[in-house]
mmCIF file of C-alpha atoms and ligand atoms in Angstrom:
data_model
loop_
_atom_site.group_PDB
_atom_site.id
_atom_site.type_symbol
_atom_site.label_atom_id
_atom_site.label_comp_id
_atom_site.label_asym_id
_atom_site.label_seq_id
_atom_site.Cartn_x
_atom_site.Cartn_y
_atom_site.Cartn_z
ATOM 1 C CA UNK A 148 -0.266 0.063 0.292
ATOM 2 C CA UNK A 149 1.231 3.381 -0.517
ATOM 3 C CA UNK A 150 1.197 6.336 1.996
ATOM 4 C CA UNK A 151 -2.422 7.522 0.762
ATOM 5 C CA UNK A 152 -3.962 3.766 0.593
ATOM 6 C CA UNK A 153 -2.649 3.105 4.100
ATOM 7 C CA UNK A 154 -3.527 6.578 5.648
ATOM 8 C CA UNK A 155 -7.231 5.467 3.822
ATOM 9 C CA UNK A 156 -7.280 2.026 5.785
ATOM 10 C CA UNK A 157 -6.231 3.705 8.930
ATOM 11 C CA UNK A 158 -9.433 6.324 8.586
ATOM 12 C CA UNK A 159 -11.555 3.697 7.150
ATOM 13 C CA UNK A 160 -10.273 1.277 10.570
ATOM 14 C CA UNK A 161 -11.362 3.845 13.112
ATOM 15 C CA UNK A 162 -14.941 3.266 11.986
ATOM 16 C CA UNK A 163 -14.632 -0.483 11.740
ATOM 17 C CA UNK A 164 -13.197 -0.345 14.922
ATOM 18 C CA UNK A 165 -16.097 1.129 16.473
ATOM 19 C CA UNK A 166 -18.444 -1.179 15.267
ATOM 20 C CA UNK A 167 -17.053 -4.311 16.121
ATOM 21 C CA UNK A 168 -15.828 -3.336 19.292
ATOM 22 C CA UNK A 169 -19.243 -1.852 19.857
ATOM 23 C CA UNK A 170 -21.195 -5.279 18.251
ATOM 24 C CA UNK A 171 -18.785 -8.207 19.994
ATOM 25 C CA UNK A 172 -19.429 -6.293 23.127
ATOM 26 C CA UNK A 173 -23.250 -6.099 22.850
ATOM 27 C CA UNK A 174 -23.756 -9.908 24.399
ATOM 28 C CA UNK A 175 -21.967 -9.336 27.348
ATOM 29 C CA UNK A 176 -23.139 -5.641 28.725
ATOM 30 C CA UNK A 177 -23.881 -5.158 32.178
ATOM 31 C CA UNK A 178 -22.672 -8.768 33.453
ATOM 32 C CA UNK A 179 -19.384 -9.449 35.021
ATOM 33 C CA UNK A 180 -15.594 -9.982 33.265
ATOM 34 C CA UNK A 181 -16.810 -12.680 30.482
ATOM 35 C CA UNK A 182 -13.534 -14.734 30.465
ATOM 36 C CA UNK A 183 -14.019 -14.634 26.685
ATOM 37 C CA UNK A 184 -11.258 -15.664 23.847
ATOM 38 C CA UNK A 185 -11.540 -13.895 20.439
ATOM 39 C CA UNK A 186 -10.578 -16.022 17.622
ATOM 40 C CA UNK A 187 -11.046 -13.952 14.558
ATOM 41 C CA UNK A 188 -13.733 -16.038 13.245
ATOM 42 C CA UNK A 189 -17.705 -15.612 12.556
ATOM 43 C CA UNK A 190 -18.249 -17.646 15.751
ATOM 44 C CA UNK A 191 -16.996 -14.248 17.973
ATOM 45 C CA UNK A 192 -20.146 -12.396 16.302
ATOM 46 C CA UNK A 193 -22.719 -14.858 18.847
ATOM 47 C CA UNK A 194 -25.157 -12.057 19.333
ATOM 48 C CA UNK A 195 -27.538 -12.479 22.400
ATOM 49 C CA UNK A 196 -26.809 -10.625 25.630
ATOM 50 C CA UNK A 197 -30.095 -8.635 27.436
ATOM 51 C CA UNK A 198 -31.594 -7.018 24.569
ATOM 52 C CA UNK A 199 -31.230 -10.103 21.903
ATOM 53 C CA UNK A 200 -29.000 -8.843 19.516
ATOM 54 C CA UNK A 201 -28.329 -10.218 16.307
ATOM 55 C CA UNK A 202 -24.881 -11.961 15.463
ATOM 56 C CA UNK A 203 -22.889 -8.726 14.151
ATOM 57 C CA UNK A 204 -25.328 -5.912 15.459
ATOM 58 C CA UNK A 205 -23.945 -2.487 16.482
ATOM 59 C CA UNK A 206 -25.434 -0.927 19.350
ATOM 60 C CA UNK A 207 -26.736 2.986 20.203
ATOM 61 C CA UNK A 208 -22.334 3.805 19.656
ATOM 62 C CA UNK A 209 -22.250 3.051 16.489
ATOM 63 C CA UNK A 210 -25.703 4.294 15.495
ATOM 64 C CA UNK A 211 -25.223 7.802 17.184
ATOM 65 C CA UNK A 212 -21.972 8.198 14.634
ATOM 66 C CA UNK A 213 -23.065 7.706 12.157
ATOM 67 C CA UNK A 214 -24.911 10.797 12.062
ATOM 68 C CA UNK A 215 -22.152 12.232 12.301
ATOM 69 C CA UNK A 216 -19.874 10.581 9.595
ATOM 70 C CA UNK A 217 -22.718 11.068 7.218
ATOM 71 C CA UNK A 218 -21.905 14.826 7.479
ATOM 72 C CA UNK A 219 -18.284 14.292 7.582
ATOM 73 C CA UNK A 220 -18.761 11.832 4.577
ATOM 74 C CA UNK A 221 -20.978 15.013 2.839
ATOM 75 C CA UNK A 222 -18.172 17.473 3.506
ATOM 76 C CA UNK A 223 -20.279 19.468 6.279
ATOM 77 C CA UNK A 224 -18.517 21.489 8.472
ATOM 78 C CA UNK A 225 -19.057 19.707 12.397
ATOM 79 C CA UNK A 226 -18.685 23.653 13.912
ATOM 80 C CA UNK A 227 -21.577 24.975 11.710
ATOM 81 C CA UNK A 228 -25.529 24.985 14.033
ATOM 82 C CA UNK A 229 -26.737 23.344 10.838
ATOM 83 C CA UNK A 230 -24.879 20.544 10.838
ATOM 84 C CA UNK A 231 -25.080 20.069 14.175
ATOM 85 C CA UNK A 232 -28.716 20.812 13.679
ATOM 86 C CA UNK A 233 -29.234 17.253 11.157
ATOM 87 C CA UNK A 234 -27.142 15.824 13.681
ATOM 88 C CA UNK A 235 -29.534 16.428 17.139
ATOM 89 C CA UNK A 236 -32.622 15.348 15.041
ATOM 90 C CA UNK A 237 -31.360 12.439 13.179
ATOM 91 C CA UNK A 238 -30.357 11.161 17.248
ATOM 92 C CA UNK A 239 -33.482 12.024 17.952
ATOM 93 C CA UNK A 240 -35.634 10.211 15.227
ATOM 94 C CA UNK A 241 -33.073 7.251 15.751
ATOM 95 C CA UNK A 242 -34.467 7.131 19.502
ATOM 96 C CA UNK A 243 -37.533 6.901 19.109
ATOM 97 C CA UNK A 244 -37.604 3.187 18.152
ATOM 98 C CA UNK A 245 -33.928 2.312 19.497
ATOM 99 C CA UNK A 246 -33.771 -0.342 22.217
ATOM 100 C CA UNK A 247 -31.078 0.917 23.799
ATOM 101 C CA UNK A 248 -30.660 4.948 24.588
ATOM 102 C CA UNK A 249 -28.530 5.227 27.654
ATOM 103 C CA UNK A 250 -30.278 6.673 30.080
ATOM 104 C CA UNK A 251 -29.002 10.366 30.115
ATOM 105 C CA UNK A 252 -29.218 10.462 26.410
ATOM 106 C CA UNK A 253 -32.365 9.149 26.240
ATOM 107 C CA UNK A 254 -33.660 12.313 29.436
ATOM 108 C CA UNK A 255 -31.748 14.977 26.695
ATOM 109 C CA UNK A 256 -33.087 13.265 23.397
ATOM 110 C CA UNK A 257 -36.795 13.200 24.545
ATOM 111 C CA UNK A 258 -37.513 16.558 26.674
ATOM 112 C CA UNK A 259 -36.372 18.295 23.141
ATOM 113 C CA UNK A 260 -39.481 19.630 21.500
ATOM 114 C CA UNK A 261 -37.579 20.994 18.768
ATOM 115 C CA UNK A 262 -34.666 19.123 17.566
ATOM 116 C CA UNK A 263 -31.509 21.018 17.210
ATOM 117 C CA UNK A 264 -28.484 22.310 18.492
ATOM 118 C CA UNK A 265 -29.009 24.731 21.181
ATOM 119 C CA UNK A 266 -31.865 22.925 22.211
ATOM 120 C CA UNK A 267 -30.251 19.577 22.689
ATOM 121 C CA UNK A 268 -27.405 21.993 24.850
ATOM 122 C CA UNK A 269 -29.696 23.611 26.761
ATOM 123 C CA UNK A 270 -31.437 20.673 27.422
ATOM 124 C CA UNK A 271 -28.496 19.053 28.646
ATOM 125 C CA UNK A 272 -27.494 21.672 31.117
ATOM 126 C CA UNK A 273 -31.223 21.248 32.494
ATOM 127 C CA UNK A 274 -30.836 17.258 33.126
ATOM 128 C CA UNK A 275 -27.124 18.027 34.233
ATOM 129 C CA UNK A 276 -28.381 20.264 36.873
ATOM 130 C CA UNK A 277 -31.717 18.285 37.778
ATOM 131 C CA UNK A 278 -29.135 15.136 38.614
ATOM 132 C CA UNK A 279 -26.103 16.485 39.504
ATOM 133 C CA UNK A 280 -23.952 14.774 36.802
ATOM 134 C CA UNK A 281 -23.462 13.892 33.250
ATOM 135 C CA UNK A 282 -20.069 12.620 32.801
ATOM 136 C CA UNK A 283 -21.590 9.020 31.297
ATOM 137 C CA UNK A 284 -19.014 7.410 28.564
ATOM 138 C CA UNK A 285 -22.285 8.467 25.771
ATOM 139 C CA UNK A 286 -20.691 10.861 24.467
ATOM 140 C CA UNK A 287 -16.795 9.540 24.214
ATOM 141 C CA UNK A 288 -18.707 6.104 22.585
ATOM 142 C CA UNK A 289 -19.412 8.028 18.945
ATOM 143 C CA UNK A 290 -16.657 10.296 18.658
ATOM 144 C CA UNK A 291 -14.737 8.361 16.160
ATOM 145 C CA UNK A 292 -16.136 10.058 12.463
ATOM 146 C CA UNK A 293 -15.049 13.725 14.123
ATOM 147 C CA UNK A 294 -11.435 12.473 13.793
ATOM 148 C CA UNK A 295 -11.980 12.635 9.779
ATOM 149 C CA UNK A 296 -13.637 15.813 9.160
ATOM 150 C CA UNK A 297 -10.984 18.215 9.069
ATOM 151 C CA UNK A 298 -8.336 15.546 8.137
ATOM 152 C CA UNK A 299 -6.657 18.569 5.616
ATOM 153 C CA UNK A 300 -6.032 21.505 8.256
ATOM 154 C CA UNK A 301 -2.569 22.047 9.023
ATOM 155 C CA UNK A 302 -3.485 21.654 13.117
ATOM 156 C CA UNK A 303 -5.646 19.563 14.927
ATOM 157 C CA UNK A 304 -7.919 22.667 16.526
ATOM 158 C CA UNK A 305 -10.985 22.532 14.680
ATOM 159 C CA UNK A 306 -10.811 18.625 15.222
ATOM 160 C CA UNK A 307 -10.577 19.517 19.089
ATOM 161 C CA UNK A 308 -13.199 22.232 18.863
ATOM 162 C CA UNK A 309 -15.750 19.969 17.017
ATOM 163 C CA UNK A 310 -15.146 16.938 19.809
ATOM 164 C CA UNK A 311 -16.172 18.870 22.420
ATOM 165 C CA UNK A 312 -18.782 20.737 21.082
ATOM 166 C CA UNK A 313 -20.215 17.288 19.875
ATOM 167 C CA UNK A 314 -19.842 16.410 23.346
ATOM 168 C CA UNK A 315 -21.679 19.216 24.759
ATOM 169 C CA UNK A 316 -24.646 18.368 22.714
ATOM 170 C CA UNK A 317 -25.994 15.628 25.463
ATOM 171 C CA UNK A 318 -22.843 15.828 27.923
ATOM 172 C CA UNK A 319 -22.118 19.003 30.252
ATOM 173 C CA UNK A 320 -18.708 18.002 32.520
ATOM 174 C CA UNK A 321 -15.928 18.567 31.248
ATOM 175 C CA UNK A 322 -14.644 14.569 32.067
ATOM 176 C CA UNK A 323 -16.879 14.148 28.941
ATOM 177 C CA UNK A 324 -15.544 16.570 26.718
ATOM 178 C CA UNK A 325 -11.868 16.345 27.542
ATOM 179 C CA UNK A 326 -12.342 12.151 27.055
ATOM 180 C CA UNK A 327 -13.589 13.234 23.474
ATOM 181 C CA UNK A 328 -10.638 15.881 22.727
ATOM 182 C CA UNK A 329 -8.198 13.365 23.383
ATOM 183 C CA UNK A 330 -9.164 10.452 21.871
ATOM 184 C CA UNK A 331 -10.444 12.881 18.853
ATOM 185 C CA UNK A 332 -6.913 14.419 18.268
ATOM 186 C CA UNK A 333 -4.956 10.865 18.710
ATOM 187 C CA UNK A 334 -7.658 9.432 16.645
ATOM 188 C CA UNK A 335 -6.831 11.990 13.547
ATOM 189 C CA UNK A 336 -2.910 11.725 14.683
ATOM 190 C CA UNK A 337 -3.167 7.693 14.097
ATOM 191 C CA UNK A 338 -5.055 8.355 10.421
ATOM 192 C CA UNK A 339 -2.920 10.865 9.965
ATOM 193 C CA UNK A 340 1.239 9.402 10.910
ATOM 194 C CA UNK A 341 0.228 5.823 11.989
ATOM 195 C CA UNK A 342 1.081 6.614 15.698
ATOM 196 C CA UNK A 343 -0.068 8.678 18.526
ATOM 197 C CA UNK A 344 2.183 11.341 20.276
ATOM 198 C CA UNK A 345 0.034 11.468 23.671
ATOM 199 C CA UNK A 346 1.192 14.284 24.625
ATOM 200 C CA UNK A 347 -0.148 15.799 21.399
ATOM 201 C CA UNK A 348 -3.718 14.796 22.400
ATOM 202 C CA UNK A 349 -3.046 15.984 26.044
ATOM 203 C CA UNK A 350 -2.454 19.441 24.656
ATOM 204 C CA UNK A 351 -5.779 20.579 23.948
ATOM 205 C CA UNK A 352 -7.091 20.053 27.031
ATOM 206 C CA UNK A 353 -6.821 22.769 29.205
ATOM 207 C CA UNK A 354 -4.591 23.012 32.178
ATOM 208 C CA UNK A 355 -4.668 21.982 35.209
ATOM 209 C CA UNK A 356 -7.407 19.559 33.447
ATOM 210 C CA UNK A 357 -4.251 18.106 31.426
ATOM 211 C CA UNK A 358 -2.395 16.977 33.618
ATOM 212 C CA UNK A 359 -5.160 15.019 35.909
ATOM 213 C CA UNK A 360 -5.878 13.474 32.078
ATOM 214 C CA UNK A 361 -1.793 12.445 31.603
ATOM 215 C CA UNK A 362 -2.221 10.851 35.573
ATOM 216 C CA UNK A 363 -5.361 9.538 34.455
ATOM 217 C CA UNK A 364 -3.626 7.342 31.195
ATOM 218 C CA UNK A 365 -0.301 6.670 32.905
ATOM 219 C CA UNK A 366 -2.664 4.739 36.075
ATOM 220 C CA UNK A 367 -4.233 2.930 32.878
ATOM 221 C CA UNK A 368 -1.130 1.885 31.005
ATOM 222 C CA UNK A 369 0.020 0.266 33.960
ATOM 223 C CA UNK A 370 -3.076 -0.993 35.689
ATOM 224 C CA UNK A 371 -5.579 -4.839 34.983
ATOM 225 C CA UNK A 372 -8.367 -4.834 33.300
ATOM 226 C CA UNK A 373 -11.759 -4.679 35.056
ATOM 227 C CA UNK A 374 -10.202 -2.501 38.133
ATOM 228 C CA UNK A 375 -11.217 1.583 37.103
ATOM 229 C CA UNK A 376 -14.059 1.046 38.645
ATOM 230 C CA UNK A 377 -17.955 1.485 36.836
ATOM 231 C CA UNK A 378 -16.980 1.923 33.805
ATOM 232 C CA UNK A 379 -20.017 3.582 32.748
ATOM 233 C CA UNK A 380 -18.214 6.440 33.911
ATOM 234 C CA UNK A 381 -16.303 8.541 31.045
ATOM 235 C CA UNK A 382 -12.977 8.197 32.967
ATOM 236 C CA UNK A 383 -13.307 4.727 33.943
ATOM 237 C CA UNK A 384 -14.457 3.588 30.630
ATOM 238 C CA UNK A 385 -11.867 5.662 28.912
ATOM 239 C CA UNK A 386 -8.776 4.000 31.567
ATOM 240 C CA UNK A 387 -10.474 0.591 30.445
ATOM 241 C CA UNK A 388 -9.879 1.390 26.710
ATOM 242 C CA UNK A 389 -6.055 2.793 27.631
ATOM 243 C CA UNK A 390 -5.627 -0.627 29.460
ATOM 244 C CA UNK A 391 -6.761 -3.140 26.877
ATOM 245 C CA UNK A 392 -4.663 -1.544 24.345
ATOM 246 C CA UNK A 393 -1.091 -1.254 26.841
ATOM 247 C CA UNK A 394 -2.141 -4.904 27.680
ATOM 248 C CA UNK A 395 -2.815 -6.145 24.329
ATOM 249 C CA UNK A 396 1.186 -5.182 24.003
ATOM 250 C CA UNK A 397 -0.358 -2.019 21.457
ATOM 251 C CA UNK A 398 2.022 1.182 21.840
ATOM 252 C CA UNK A 399 0.067 3.790 20.558
ATOM 253 C CA UNK A 400 3.892 5.483 19.397
ATOM 254 C CA UNK A 401 5.040 2.621 18.007
ATOM 255 C CA UNK A 402 3.778 1.136 14.377
ATOM 256 C CA UNK A 403 5.613 -1.944 14.968
ATOM 257 C CA UNK A 404 3.331 -3.221 17.289
ATOM 258 C CA UNK A 405 -0.306 -2.535 15.359
ATOM 259 C CA UNK A 406 -0.732 -5.654 14.222
ATOM 260 C CA UNK A 407 -3.906 -8.130 13.611
ATOM 261 C CA UNK A 408 -3.158 -9.842 16.494
ATOM 262 C CA UNK A 409 -3.241 -6.550 19.003
ATOM 263 C CA UNK A 410 -6.689 -5.531 17.219
ATOM 264 C CA UNK A 411 -8.024 -8.600 18.308
ATOM 265 C CA UNK A 412 -6.454 -8.771 21.812
ATOM 266 C CA UNK A 413 -7.227 -5.221 22.443
ATOM 267 C CA UNK A 414 -10.993 -6.205 22.180
ATOM 268 C CA UNK A 415 -11.137 -8.970 23.954
ATOM 269 C CA UNK A 416 -9.372 -7.159 27.025
ATOM 270 C CA UNK A 417 -11.987 -4.632 26.494
ATOM 271 C CA UNK A 418 -14.861 -6.849 26.966
ATOM 272 C CA UNK A 419 -13.571 -9.017 29.634
ATOM 273 C CA UNK A 420 -13.156 -5.500 31.913
ATOM 274 C CA UNK A 421 -16.802 -6.782 32.472
ATOM 275 C CA UNK A 422 -19.504 -3.900 32.778
ATOM 276 C CA UNK A 423 -20.332 -2.287 29.638
ATOM 277 C CA UNK A 424 -18.279 -3.941 27.676
ATOM 278 C CA UNK A 425 -20.034 -3.074 24.271
ATOM 279 C CA UNK A 426 -18.898 0.657 25.093
ATOM 280 C CA UNK A 427 -15.312 -0.006 26.242
ATOM 281 C CA UNK A 428 -14.821 -2.335 23.237
ATOM 282 C CA UNK A 429 -15.865 0.623 20.986
ATOM 283 C CA UNK A 430 -13.707 3.151 22.910
ATOM 284 C CA UNK A 431 -10.895 0.639 22.502
ATOM 285 C CA UNK A 432 -11.839 -0.373 18.865
ATOM 286 C CA UNK A 433 -11.879 3.177 17.452
ATOM 287 C CA UNK A 434 -8.362 4.155 18.447
ATOM 288 C CA UNK A 435 -6.841 0.644 18.302
ATOM 289 C CA UNK A 436 -8.520 0.544 14.647
ATOM 290 C CA UNK A 437 -6.766 3.535 13.557
ATOM 291 C CA UNK A 438 -3.699 2.340 14.305
ATOM 292 C CA UNK A 439 -4.025 -0.946 12.941
ATOM 293 C CA UNK A 440 -6.029 -0.413 9.729
ATOM 294 C CA UNK A 441 -8.743 -1.951 8.359
ATOM 295 C CA UNK A 442 -7.121 -4.349 6.145
ATOM 296 C CA UNK A 443 -6.050 -5.838 10.148
ATOM 297 C CA UNK A 444 -9.481 -6.340 10.438
ATOM 298 C CA UNK A 445 -10.595 -10.133 10.441
ATOM 299 C CA UNK A 446 -12.903 -10.558 7.361
ATOM 300 C CA UNK A 447 -15.423 -13.159 9.007
ATOM 301 C CA UNK A 448 -16.210 -10.248 11.844
ATOM 302 C CA UNK A 449 -16.673 -7.784 8.906
ATOM 303 C CA UNK A 450 -19.213 -10.570 6.691
ATOM 304 C CA UNK A 451 -21.845 -10.173 9.420
ATOM 305 C CA UNK A 452 -21.367 -6.370 10.872
ATOM 306 C CA UNK A 453 -24.721 -4.269 10.257
ATOM 307 C CA UNK A 454 -27.232 -2.169 12.439
ATOM 308 C CA UNK A 455 -28.938 1.079 12.577
ATOM 309 C CA UNK A 456 -30.364 2.724 9.875
ATOM 310 C CA UNK A 457 -29.988 -0.946 7.906
ATOM 311 C CA UNK A 458 -26.431 -0.216 7.143
ATOM 312 C CA UNK A 459 -23.690 -2.870 7.105
ATOM 313 C CA UNK A 460 -19.803 -2.912 6.872
ATOM 314 C CA UNK A 461 -19.543 -1.756 3.210
ATOM 315 C CA UNK A 462 -21.343 1.331 3.602
ATOM 316 C CA UNK A 463 -19.024 2.031 6.598
ATOM 317 C CA UNK A 464 -16.225 1.726 4.312
ATOM 318 C CA UNK A 465 -18.141 3.690 1.648
ATOM 319 C CA UNK A 466 -18.841 6.741 4.552
ATOM 320 C CA UNK A 467 -15.102 6.546 5.826
ATOM 321 C CA UNK A 468 -14.067 7.516 2.271
ATOM 322 C CA UNK A 469 -12.651 3.299 1.341
ATOM 323 C CA UNK A 470 -13.006 1.441 -1.340
ATOM 324 C CA UNK A 471 -13.783 -2.330 -0.092
ATOM 325 C CA UNK A 472 -12.442 -3.361 2.916
HETATM 326 MG MG1 MG B 1323 -24.385 0.902 23.217
#
């Protein structure tokens, strides 16, 4: 592959990695560590779980990312209010009959008399004040396509701004938007260069929160899967994902470690952490996928991958700008 093909494989890889992690983890959501071993074959996509997912079916994590991905594919500016209005309207339409809208996101979307950017931000603030928190993992899980929006820019500035703005459509807490900024800038760097400079990703978070996140990621790097508390919280989810990568031997800065085996192992580690398995695996998969690229992903997994709104892996590849996976 030439440089352009490699970059496209990584751009497609982040979207497929998100959806694969989501679908692999869905059967085990809200249970203790399932202790699974992923083999890279079709049996890994077993389906089931409390919500009766079909084999290979993704959940809300990928479904909420798709309206963002569609805007990026159409060349829209994610920072413009009309674009964010369309994204909120698509989420509202999806949530009307989706089986698995997260509690916080459902509270925000169901309260919208008119689904648009300003109304969503206002409702997010209202729900945040009513419950005293809005630091769930529900905005981090959908952030992958934001990384593909401004790849031609000289800096990651607009990428970071868009990651924060889209997080704030539903989640007010800085923990949620900071995690989105770090993850999204890291994915952008992975797509462009094939490796991640953690310091660069952290540089888009204001001090003193930057120092806190540096410590959180350092702790995750040396930690054990399943030891970060309730991973419905965005901080614990990000730490579990970072730990899953590290324990798979996947060094974000070293392309020699970005192998198909490491991608599969990172997905397995994320799921075996237990708890919000689909989301932790989705957060892991979107970054791992941007590092290893679409070509490193098991074909039997891609064959059965599908979900709302009635699309499959081929359409995810097309929307992320690539040819056949
Ligand atoms: Mg989910």
